[in-house]
């Protein structure tokens, strides 16, 4: 979550909890601060980077105490005061408010009315339809509560890749500077770039294992030390994630990296191959009798087993071992193949920056092009544009383009919009408006709860217009918050094929949509994929790497991704 949204959300919740406790005045102050932060056009992180807590205190309603709290949220992603406050409630506020749409106030009403203390109490009450009578709740909310609980159970204790990866990179960097480690890498689901991560696994080699353990368990990110030893340490990080550190010998580093990258089923396949050759494979190496015949490098382990090196993103035992045996592994797309981004918002809808600022940020990333896709929506969803405003928007895009060219910049802006696909499959802007655009990113933003046939028909109808370039976040899921809507993907792909529509890989960490398994199917039948970061700020453009990860997990090669097209080839495709 962007830091502004996080600060605002937590301040609102603190206000609610304080109100429950009958604390005077403070709730008003927290709400005021929350509103201030919500309304900022700049990231609090940037304000803080520029002028520290002092700069934060210049914002209306933010005094020293609140500035300190924002500072803590920026630095650690959590707030101790808030965590403590939640514990003071007479019911399990933390667990109950983890349900989407459930804040402290609602939780208090459930406690007052039904004595609900735990998630389990809540589940039972919802199942028995006991909640509908409580003020502010009806039968529909009972269904939503049960859905929310099911979602929580599914993602329980797992972090988004977009949160875990930066955290792991910081740990690896810090350990690298400890002066006690020689080789270092993260392994596990993180190295496979799975969309959610259970825990971070780090491997090192060292001649001073005790010093490594000391250094690791004393890192500022560490909240609690679970285990500490010369071969293995485990900690809980301040953000709530767990991290395992293993110290291995130089000669085993490759084998350990292979073993701890997993996944388990992939490992079992490899072990089977080793056994068939009369060898033993474990985290220390490949052994012929007592003799280690491979282990230092991962490539060596795969090569000994008669396999090409398998990129970690493919190691899910879905055919990659066989492909490696036949030398038929795909040549996966890489970050360096990416020449542009197909999904970005500006101040014209719900983004935080101007068209020019987004363009310059994209150029800094080395891109040839950036599609400006502000919302177009008749319901004005997210400050969406109508046909008239879209015309002005287009004018500004071409104006900014000219200005950029005058400055000698090479980045090309693609004139676009993120277009609402309405309930019946019609589009939020008329055909003549859409025909003028370079890129139309079509998206479902309303009426999520349709049946499978109806939803499929809705999207197929929209694609049939021939006016959509890319189908945005096709499943609509928000990881841990909202399930995918019901869709017949084969029918969607058929329609996409007929109409030359690309499927989006939305790279926003909560979305990662299409999901990797569907990406593999879509690319497998020849559809093009298009990564869009769905950026609402310049920082979000960096989410591209999560989109590339999904593409790689979906076995995509360069040719499968629209983003690998240079501007000339892209213009041809768009025609
Ligand atoms: P996570 O943390 O739930 O997102 O998923 P992973 O894949 O990181 O799993 P984790 O942290 O439990 O273990 C790291 C790797 O260690 C895993 O991918 C494969 C390997 N591993 C763990 N347990 C076993 C096992 O019982 N057998 C085999 N062959 N490998 C295992
Ligand atoms: Ca793990
Ligand atoms: Ca682990």
XYZ file of C-alpha atoms and ligand atoms in Angstrom:
608
model
C 0.000 0.000 0.000
C 1.229 3.420 -0.791
C 2.448 5.118 2.356
C -0.137 7.931 2.156
C -2.977 5.440 2.097
C -1.374 3.411 4.863
C -0.887 6.434 7.168
C -4.431 7.660 6.541
C -5.949 4.236 7.153
C -4.075 3.706 10.389
C -4.860 7.195 11.681
C -8.553 6.679 10.966
C -8.468 3.394 12.812
C -6.642 4.899 15.767
C -9.371 7.555 15.903
C -12.028 4.837 15.940
C -10.322 2.871 18.689
C -9.811 5.962 20.849
C -13.456 6.804 20.386
C -14.416 3.312 21.545
C -12.333 3.995 24.651
C -14.190 7.300 25.180
C -11.020 9.316 24.790
C -11.809 12.990 24.128
C -10.335 15.234 21.421
C -7.633 12.884 20.235
C -9.903 11.104 17.753
C -10.660 14.440 16.092
C -6.954 15.203 15.768
C -6.212 11.810 14.214
C -9.069 12.134 11.741
C -7.925 15.593 10.723
C -4.403 14.304 10.137
C -5.754 11.338 8.166
C -7.715 13.666 5.902
C -4.674 15.873 5.358
C -2.531 12.930 4.298
C -5.253 11.486 2.119
C -5.508 14.735 0.219
C -1.796 15.182 -0.436
C -0.692 15.136 -4.046
C 2.840 14.242 -2.957
C 3.951 11.039 -1.247
C 4.625 11.518 2.479
C 7.725 9.473 1.848
C 9.017 12.118 -0.524
C 8.153 14.944 1.852
C 10.007 13.095 4.564
C 12.980 12.361 2.313
C 13.158 16.050 1.466
C 12.871 17.629 4.903
C 12.477 14.945 7.561
C 9.962 15.190 10.410
C 10.216 19.007 10.218
C 8.734 19.029 6.715
C 5.917 16.765 7.869
C 5.116 19.199 10.682
C 4.451 21.923 8.132
C 1.371 20.007 6.964
C -1.928 21.191 8.450
C -2.911 19.308 11.587
C 0.402 17.453 11.928
C 2.311 18.215 15.120
C 5.479 16.695 16.446
C 3.864 13.546 17.869
C 2.026 12.754 14.638
C 5.093 13.523 12.521
C 7.038 10.971 14.585
C 4.317 8.397 13.950
C 4.393 9.054 10.218
C 8.170 8.710 10.347
C 7.833 5.306 12.013
C 5.278 4.179 9.426
C 7.535 5.258 6.582
C 10.543 3.516 8.053
C 9.013 0.273 9.310
C 5.601 -0.015 7.672
C 4.027 -0.425 11.098
C 3.202 1.664 14.143
C 3.842 0.357 17.639
C 1.309 2.683 19.247
C -1.389 1.320 16.978
C -0.379 -2.297 17.581
C -0.527 -1.718 21.355
C -3.815 0.124 21.137
C -5.409 -2.792 19.310
C -4.421 -5.101 22.149
C -6.297 -2.954 24.678
C -9.678 -3.652 23.122
C -11.832 -6.197 25.002
C -12.114 -8.195 21.775
C -9.639 -9.338 19.094
C -9.723 -6.104 17.175
C -6.722 -6.965 15.072
C -8.107 -10.212 13.695
C -11.615 -8.893 13.188
C -10.576 -5.675 11.455
C -8.362 -7.653 9.081
C -11.595 -8.560 7.290
C -12.063 -6.249 4.316
C -14.652 -3.572 5.106
C -14.572 -4.202 8.855
C -13.309 -1.275 10.928
C -13.031 -0.820 14.698
C -16.466 0.810 14.931
C -18.263 -2.084 13.340
C -16.282 -4.533 15.442
C -17.359 -2.642 18.560
C -21.019 -2.896 17.558
C -20.652 -6.645 17.134
C -19.020 -6.889 20.530
C -21.707 -4.785 22.216
C -24.579 -6.519 20.501
C -23.461 -10.130 20.364
C -20.395 -10.344 22.572
C -18.247 -11.293 19.572
C -14.651 -11.468 20.731
C -12.818 -13.574 18.187
C -12.817 -14.337 14.489
C -14.277 -17.693 15.338
C -17.199 -16.090 17.244
C -17.782 -13.894 14.239
C -17.757 -16.773 11.787
C -20.263 -18.743 13.857
C -22.558 -15.742 14.260
C -22.490 -15.030 10.517
C -23.214 -18.664 9.692
C -26.189 -18.659 12.048
C -27.449 -15.392 10.541
C -27.163 -13.701 13.918
C -25.540 -10.546 12.611
C -28.244 -9.158 10.347
C -30.069 -7.569 13.295
C -27.139 -5.451 14.472
C -27.290 -1.798 13.359
C -25.317 -1.317 10.151
C -25.410 -4.982 9.150
C -27.779 -6.987 6.964
C -27.856 -10.421 5.386
C -25.561 -9.277 2.613
C -22.936 -8.225 5.136
C -23.084 -11.714 6.657
C -22.142 -13.153 3.261
C -19.373 -10.597 2.892
C -17.999 -11.368 6.337
C -17.854 -15.085 5.553
C -16.182 -14.396 2.212
C -13.702 -12.115 3.936
C -12.839 -14.761 6.503
C -12.342 -17.381 3.766
C -10.006 -15.019 1.895
C -8.021 -14.334 5.048
C -7.607 -18.023 5.685
C -6.314 -18.479 2.147
C -3.592 -15.827 2.404
C -2.981 -16.203 6.113
C 0.458 -15.132 7.146
C 1.631 -14.536 3.599
C 3.085 -11.283 2.311
C 2.743 -9.766 -1.133
C 5.759 -10.243 -3.391
C 5.852 -6.455 -3.750
C 6.415 -6.090 -0.003
C 8.629 -9.122 0.589
C 11.093 -8.567 -2.232
C 12.258 -5.037 -1.264
C 12.479 -6.212 2.356
C 14.646 -9.198 1.385
C 16.849 -7.048 -0.808
C 17.530 -4.740 2.116
C 18.437 -7.710 4.321
C 20.735 -9.156 1.665
C 22.404 -5.793 1.204
C 22.926 -5.329 4.944
C 24.306 -8.845 5.380
C 26.575 -8.323 2.407
C 28.106 -5.364 4.196
C 28.625 -7.271 7.462
C 32.123 -8.237 6.407
C 31.389 -11.802 7.527
C 29.730 -13.361 4.471
C 31.210 -14.518 1.216
C 28.351 -15.602 -0.990
C 24.758 -14.609 -0.398
C 21.404 -15.167 -2.087
C 17.747 -15.323 -1.211
C 15.986 -18.579 -2.073
C 12.483 -20.034 -1.547
C 9.256 -18.756 -3.039
C 10.820 -15.306 -3.245
C 13.425 -16.462 -5.739
C 10.654 -18.189 -7.657
C 8.855 -14.806 -7.544
C 5.596 -16.250 -6.331
C 2.804 -13.715 -5.897
C 2.734 -14.202 -2.133
C 5.566 -15.200 0.174
C 5.304 -17.269 3.357
C 8.757 -16.473 4.687
C 12.052 -15.128 3.385
C 14.870 -17.684 3.041
C 18.431 -16.386 2.871
C 21.558 -18.445 2.255
C 25.142 -17.412 2.919
C 28.594 -18.916 3.034
C 30.986 -17.678 5.659
C 34.140 -18.514 7.520
C 32.712 -16.712 10.575
C 29.259 -18.236 11.095
C 28.917 -16.994 14.675
C 29.547 -13.444 13.572
C 26.954 -13.805 10.806
C 24.333 -15.025 13.284
C 25.149 -12.141 15.619
C 24.965 -9.559 12.898
C 21.763 -10.968 11.431
C 19.819 -11.191 14.681
C 20.809 -7.631 15.597
C 19.710 -5.983 12.347
C 17.401 -3.009 12.960
C 14.620 -4.731 10.966
C 14.472 -7.583 13.471
C 11.635 -7.581 15.976
C 12.141 -10.949 17.654
C 14.811 -13.636 17.480
C 13.234 -17.070 17.146
C 16.442 -19.086 16.802
C 20.126 -18.303 16.681
C 22.887 -20.700 15.720
C 25.953 -21.200 13.545
C 24.089 -22.994 10.762
C 20.601 -21.595 11.108
C 18.942 -18.505 12.565
C 15.334 -17.395 12.333
C 13.775 -14.048 13.129
C 10.485 -12.239 12.976
C 10.809 -8.904 11.208
C 9.137 -5.687 12.305
C 6.768 -5.753 9.352
C 5.521 -9.161 10.605
C 7.327 -11.441 8.144
C 9.618 -14.270 9.178
C 13.092 -14.737 7.803
C 15.295 -17.847 7.906
C 19.043 -17.564 7.483
C 21.157 -20.594 6.697
C 24.932 -20.672 6.706
C 26.302 -23.352 4.389
C 29.715 -24.482 3.207
C 31.241 -23.142 0.018
C 31.155 -26.563 -1.623
C 27.429 -26.884 -0.915
C 26.266 -23.413 -1.843
C 24.841 -24.384 -5.253
C 23.113 -27.485 -3.932
C 21.668 -25.562 -0.967
C 20.480 -22.779 -3.252
C 18.808 -25.363 -5.451
C 17.235 -27.187 -2.496
C 15.963 -24.132 -0.653
C 14.627 -22.483 -3.800
C 12.248 -25.390 -4.285
C 9.504 -25.832 -4.783
C 9.205 -29.103 -2.985
C 7.639 -30.985 -5.920
C 10.350 -29.722 -8.250
C 12.969 -30.954 -5.781
C 11.338 -34.347 -5.587
C 11.512 -34.653 -9.397
C 15.234 -33.875 -9.348
C 15.877 -36.336 -6.558
C 14.123 -38.994 -8.604
C 16.494 -38.373 -11.524
C 19.513 -38.578 -9.209
C 18.306 -41.835 -7.700
C 17.749 -43.308 -11.173
C 21.431 -42.612 -11.865
C 22.395 -44.345 -8.636
C 23.245 -41.092 -6.853
C 21.924 -39.154 -3.879
C 20.796 -35.505 -4.061
C 20.324 -33.318 -1.008
C 21.036 -29.780 0.168
C 24.766 -30.603 0.433
C 25.294 -31.816 -3.121
C 25.028 -34.761 -5.471
C 26.767 -37.801 -4.017
C 28.114 -40.919 -5.690
C 28.581 -43.067 -2.635
C 30.368 -40.816 -0.176
C 31.909 -38.656 -2.892
C 30.404 -35.262 -3.705
C 30.272 -34.913 -7.484
C 28.450 -31.565 -7.631
C 27.338 -28.872 -5.191
C 29.302 -25.690 -5.442
C 27.264 -24.117 -8.240
C 23.596 -24.557 -8.999
C 24.255 -24.891 -12.764
C 26.542 -27.796 -11.973
C 23.772 -29.616 -10.086
C 21.354 -29.303 -13.004
C 24.039 -30.187 -15.555
C 25.050 -33.377 -13.721
C 21.420 -34.460 -13.798
C 21.365 -33.949 -17.577
C 19.296 -30.775 -17.358
C 19.759 -27.262 -18.610
C 19.685 -24.682 -15.806
C 16.045 -23.983 -15.002
C 15.106 -20.381 -14.166
C 13.656 -20.280 -10.614
C 10.331 -18.831 -11.807
C 9.651 -22.103 -13.659
C 10.368 -24.424 -10.761
C 6.812 -25.414 -9.901
C 6.860 -28.913 -11.378
C 4.549 -28.011 -14.243
C 6.636 -29.515 -17.043
C 9.885 -27.594 -16.613
C 11.987 -30.644 -15.726
C 10.882 -32.467 -18.860
C 11.470 -29.332 -20.942
C 14.975 -29.069 -19.484
C 15.649 -32.701 -20.397
C 14.570 -32.098 -23.981
C 16.488 -28.782 -24.138
C 13.169 -27.096 -24.806
C 13.098 -24.551 -21.997
C 11.699 -21.208 -23.106
C 14.057 -18.250 -23.340
C 12.201 -16.167 -20.785
C 11.561 -12.474 -21.220
C 13.787 -10.212 -19.088
C 13.589 -6.724 -17.603
C 16.017 -5.477 -20.235
C 13.545 -6.453 -22.976
C 10.947 -4.025 -21.627
C 10.604 -0.917 -23.765
C 7.500 0.671 -22.307
C 4.544 0.599 -19.944
C 0.881 0.361 -20.992
C -0.980 1.545 -17.914
C -0.440 4.811 -16.037
C -2.673 7.385 -14.359
C -2.124 11.100 -13.858
C -3.849 13.942 -12.038
C -6.448 13.847 -14.812
C -8.057 10.962 -12.955
C -6.785 9.494 -9.689
C -3.006 9.700 -10.170
C -0.688 11.902 -8.120
C 1.465 13.411 -10.872
C 1.110 15.350 -14.101
C 1.438 13.814 -17.561
C 4.852 15.449 -17.978
C 6.137 14.168 -14.627
C 5.068 10.618 -15.449
C 6.692 10.867 -18.880
C 10.022 11.992 -17.484
C 9.973 9.276 -14.826
C 9.339 6.673 -17.550
C 12.164 8.041 -19.646
C 14.493 7.755 -16.673
C 13.706 4.037 -16.618
C 14.966 3.843 -20.195
C 11.568 3.366 -21.827
C 10.709 4.302 -25.396
C 7.039 4.853 -24.599
C 4.442 5.257 -21.876
C 0.680 4.939 -22.316
C -1.294 7.566 -20.408
C -4.462 5.726 -19.440
C -6.537 7.884 -17.130
C -9.962 6.564 -16.244
C -12.877 7.080 -18.587
C -16.090 6.410 -16.761
C -19.683 7.621 -16.940
C -20.092 7.079 -13.180
C -16.998 9.249 -12.724
C -15.285 6.320 -10.997
C -11.893 7.562 -9.763
C -12.545 10.984 -11.317
C -13.068 9.323 -14.701
C -13.413 11.371 -17.871
C -16.349 11.768 -20.244
C -15.874 12.271 -24.000
C -15.415 16.024 -23.644
C -12.766 15.809 -20.973
C -11.062 12.993 -22.828
C -10.669 15.325 -25.788
C -8.920 17.889 -23.581
C -6.832 15.124 -22.086
C -5.675 14.082 -25.571
C -4.819 17.678 -26.365
C -2.690 17.954 -23.268
C -0.932 14.676 -24.046
C 0.064 15.939 -27.493
C 1.025 19.311 -26.001
C 3.273 17.649 -23.443
C 4.715 15.458 -26.203
C 5.733 18.539 -28.185
C 7.276 20.132 -25.130
C 9.228 16.962 -24.357
C 10.521 16.842 -27.915
C 11.651 20.454 -27.686
C 13.627 19.504 -24.598
C 15.291 16.806 -26.679
C 13.552 13.941 -24.877
C 12.845 10.784 -26.818
C 10.017 9.271 -24.799
C 6.820 8.811 -26.774
C 3.479 9.201 -24.991
C 0.655 6.943 -26.146
C -2.730 8.627 -25.979
C -5.027 6.309 -24.083
C -7.545 5.707 -21.367
C -8.641 3.013 -18.959
C -12.141 2.520 -20.203
C -14.987 1.185 -18.082
C -16.693 -1.867 -19.536
C -20.288 -1.307 -18.429
C -22.696 -3.869 -17.080
C -24.055 -4.859 -20.488
C -20.662 -4.856 -22.220
C -21.046 -1.398 -23.762
C -18.194 1.058 -23.370
C -17.891 4.241 -21.351
C -16.906 6.392 -24.347
C -18.449 6.516 -27.830
C -16.664 4.819 -30.739
C -15.547 8.047 -32.486
C -13.707 9.150 -29.318
C -12.016 5.773 -28.949
C -10.955 5.443 -32.578
C -8.627 8.422 -32.233
C -6.634 6.861 -29.401
C -3.403 4.867 -29.503
C -4.251 2.558 -26.622
C -7.584 1.652 -25.044
C -7.280 -0.376 -21.858
C -10.700 -1.890 -21.166
C -11.626 -2.746 -17.583
C -14.467 -4.034 -15.445
C -14.855 -1.693 -12.455
C -18.440 -2.282 -11.321
C -21.031 -5.033 -10.787
C -18.441 -7.649 -9.864
C -20.958 -10.148 -8.563
C -22.447 -11.232 -11.877
C -22.827 -14.905 -12.731
C -20.176 -16.577 -14.858
C -22.169 -16.589 -18.105
C -23.291 -13.017 -17.721
C -19.818 -11.724 -16.850
C -18.241 -13.641 -19.720
C -20.818 -12.256 -22.137
C -20.179 -8.748 -20.812
C -16.452 -8.936 -21.508
C -16.831 -10.782 -24.822
C -19.273 -8.104 -26.006
C -16.818 -5.373 -25.054
C -13.928 -7.053 -26.850
C -16.203 -7.563 -29.863
C -16.409 -3.789 -30.303
C -12.964 -3.913 -31.848
C -12.141 -0.754 -29.922
C -10.199 -2.249 -27.017
C -6.438 -2.761 -27.253
C -5.755 -4.414 -23.907
C -8.065 -6.117 -21.414
C -7.016 -4.731 -18.007
C -6.677 -6.913 -14.896
C -8.854 -9.609 -16.464
C -9.743 -11.498 -13.282
C -10.445 -8.494 -11.057
C -8.987 -10.147 -7.978
C -7.223 -8.212 -5.229
C -4.902 -10.560 -3.381
C -6.229 -11.147 0.134
C -9.064 -8.665 -0.393
C -11.296 -9.658 -3.244
C -11.791 -12.879 -5.185
C -11.629 -13.014 -8.965
C -14.948 -12.636 -10.675
C -16.438 -15.566 -12.514
C -15.210 -15.849 -16.100
C -14.931 -18.454 -18.836
C -11.371 -17.713 -19.858
C -11.457 -19.780 -23.037
C -14.313 -17.679 -24.372
C -12.450 -14.489 -23.407
C -9.318 -15.700 -25.193
C -11.341 -16.635 -28.295
C -12.802 -13.129 -28.371
C -9.391 -11.565 -27.769
C -7.948 -13.557 -30.650
C -10.740 -12.550 -33.040
C -10.341 -8.886 -32.160
C -6.578 -8.602 -31.747
C -6.819 -7.760 -28.038
C -3.846 -8.282 -25.710
C -4.294 -9.552 -22.151
C -2.889 -7.288 -19.468
C -0.498 -8.447 -16.819
C -1.302 -5.811 -14.238
C 1.905 -5.417 -12.227
C 0.413 -3.697 -9.184
C 1.418 -5.925 -6.239
C -2.152 -6.423 -4.955
C -3.324 -7.434 -8.418
C -0.754 -9.430 -10.451
C -3.564 -10.104 -12.883
C -3.673 -12.133 -15.192
C -2.385 -14.770 -12.807
C 0.690 -16.721 -13.878
C -1.145 -19.960 -14.688
C -3.542 -18.150 -17.032
C -0.664 -16.187 -18.578
C 0.862 -19.507 -19.546
C -2.383 -20.639 -21.169
C -2.992 -17.335 -22.955
C 0.551 -17.088 -24.321
C 0.434 -20.792 -25.162
C -2.381 -20.170 -27.588
C -0.627 -17.226 -29.205
C -2.237 -14.266 -27.487
C -0.121 -11.226 -26.711
C 0.387 -10.121 -23.123
C 0.903 -6.473 -22.156
C 2.365 -5.505 -18.795
C 0.890 -2.375 -17.241
C 2.005 -1.075 -13.876
C -1.298 0.732 -13.210
C 0.903 3.495 -11.802
C -0.765 6.210 -9.771
C 2.593 7.802 -8.944
C 6.062 7.933 -10.473
C 7.281 5.383 -7.907
C 4.760 2.800 -9.080
C 6.427 2.605 -12.486
C 8.962 0.402 -10.736
C 6.334 -2.302 -10.241
C 7.233 -3.394 -13.782
C 9.514 -6.085 -12.398
C 6.586 -7.837 -10.702
C 4.790 -7.923 -14.032
C 7.889 -9.377 -15.664
C 7.996 -11.974 -12.882
C 4.426 -13.033 -13.654
C 5.263 -13.194 -17.366
C 8.271 -15.379 -16.609
C 6.232 -17.631 -14.330
C 3.834 -17.869 -17.281
C 6.691 -19.104 -19.514
C 6.615 -15.955 -21.685
C 9.332 -15.219 -24.171
C 10.146 -11.817 -25.580
C 7.819 -12.314 -28.536
C 4.825 -12.900 -26.247
C 5.024 -9.470 -24.638
C 3.843 -6.298 -26.298
C 6.246 -4.387 -24.032
C 9.203 -5.884 -25.898
C 8.121 -4.178 -29.123
C 10.066 -1.077 -30.068
C 7.947 1.992 -30.819
C 7.929 1.298 -34.597
C 6.795 -2.317 -34.293
C 4.283 -1.268 -31.659
C 2.764 1.402 -33.899
C 2.311 -1.234 -36.564
C 0.624 -3.581 -34.106
C -1.662 -0.852 -32.809
C -2.852 -0.052 -36.316
P 6.728 -20.079 1.273
O 7.797 -19.695 2.214
O 5.571 -20.740 1.908
O 6.284 -18.945 0.401
O 7.307 -21.169 0.248
P 8.795 -21.712 0.075
O 8.801 -22.442 -1.212
O 9.779 -20.636 0.247
O 8.886 -22.800 1.215
P 9.730 -22.891 2.566
O 10.183 -21.571 3.043
O 8.909 -23.704 3.483
O 10.972 -23.764 2.145
C 11.938 -23.300 1.233
C 12.275 -24.367 0.256
O 12.910 -25.468 0.923
C 11.115 -25.007 -0.471
O 10.695 -24.277 -1.597
C 11.693 -26.332 -0.864
C 12.608 -26.680 0.257
N 11.924 -27.609 1.166
C 11.332 -27.316 2.331
N 10.825 -28.410 2.885
C 11.096 -29.429 2.038
C 10.841 -30.842 2.031
O 10.242 -31.384 2.950
N 11.299 -31.554 0.974
C 11.973 -30.983 -0.063
N 12.382 -31.732 -1.068
N 12.226 -29.674 -0.100
C 11.792 -28.915 0.934
Ca 10.044 -19.338 2.116
Ca 11.538 -20.976 5.121
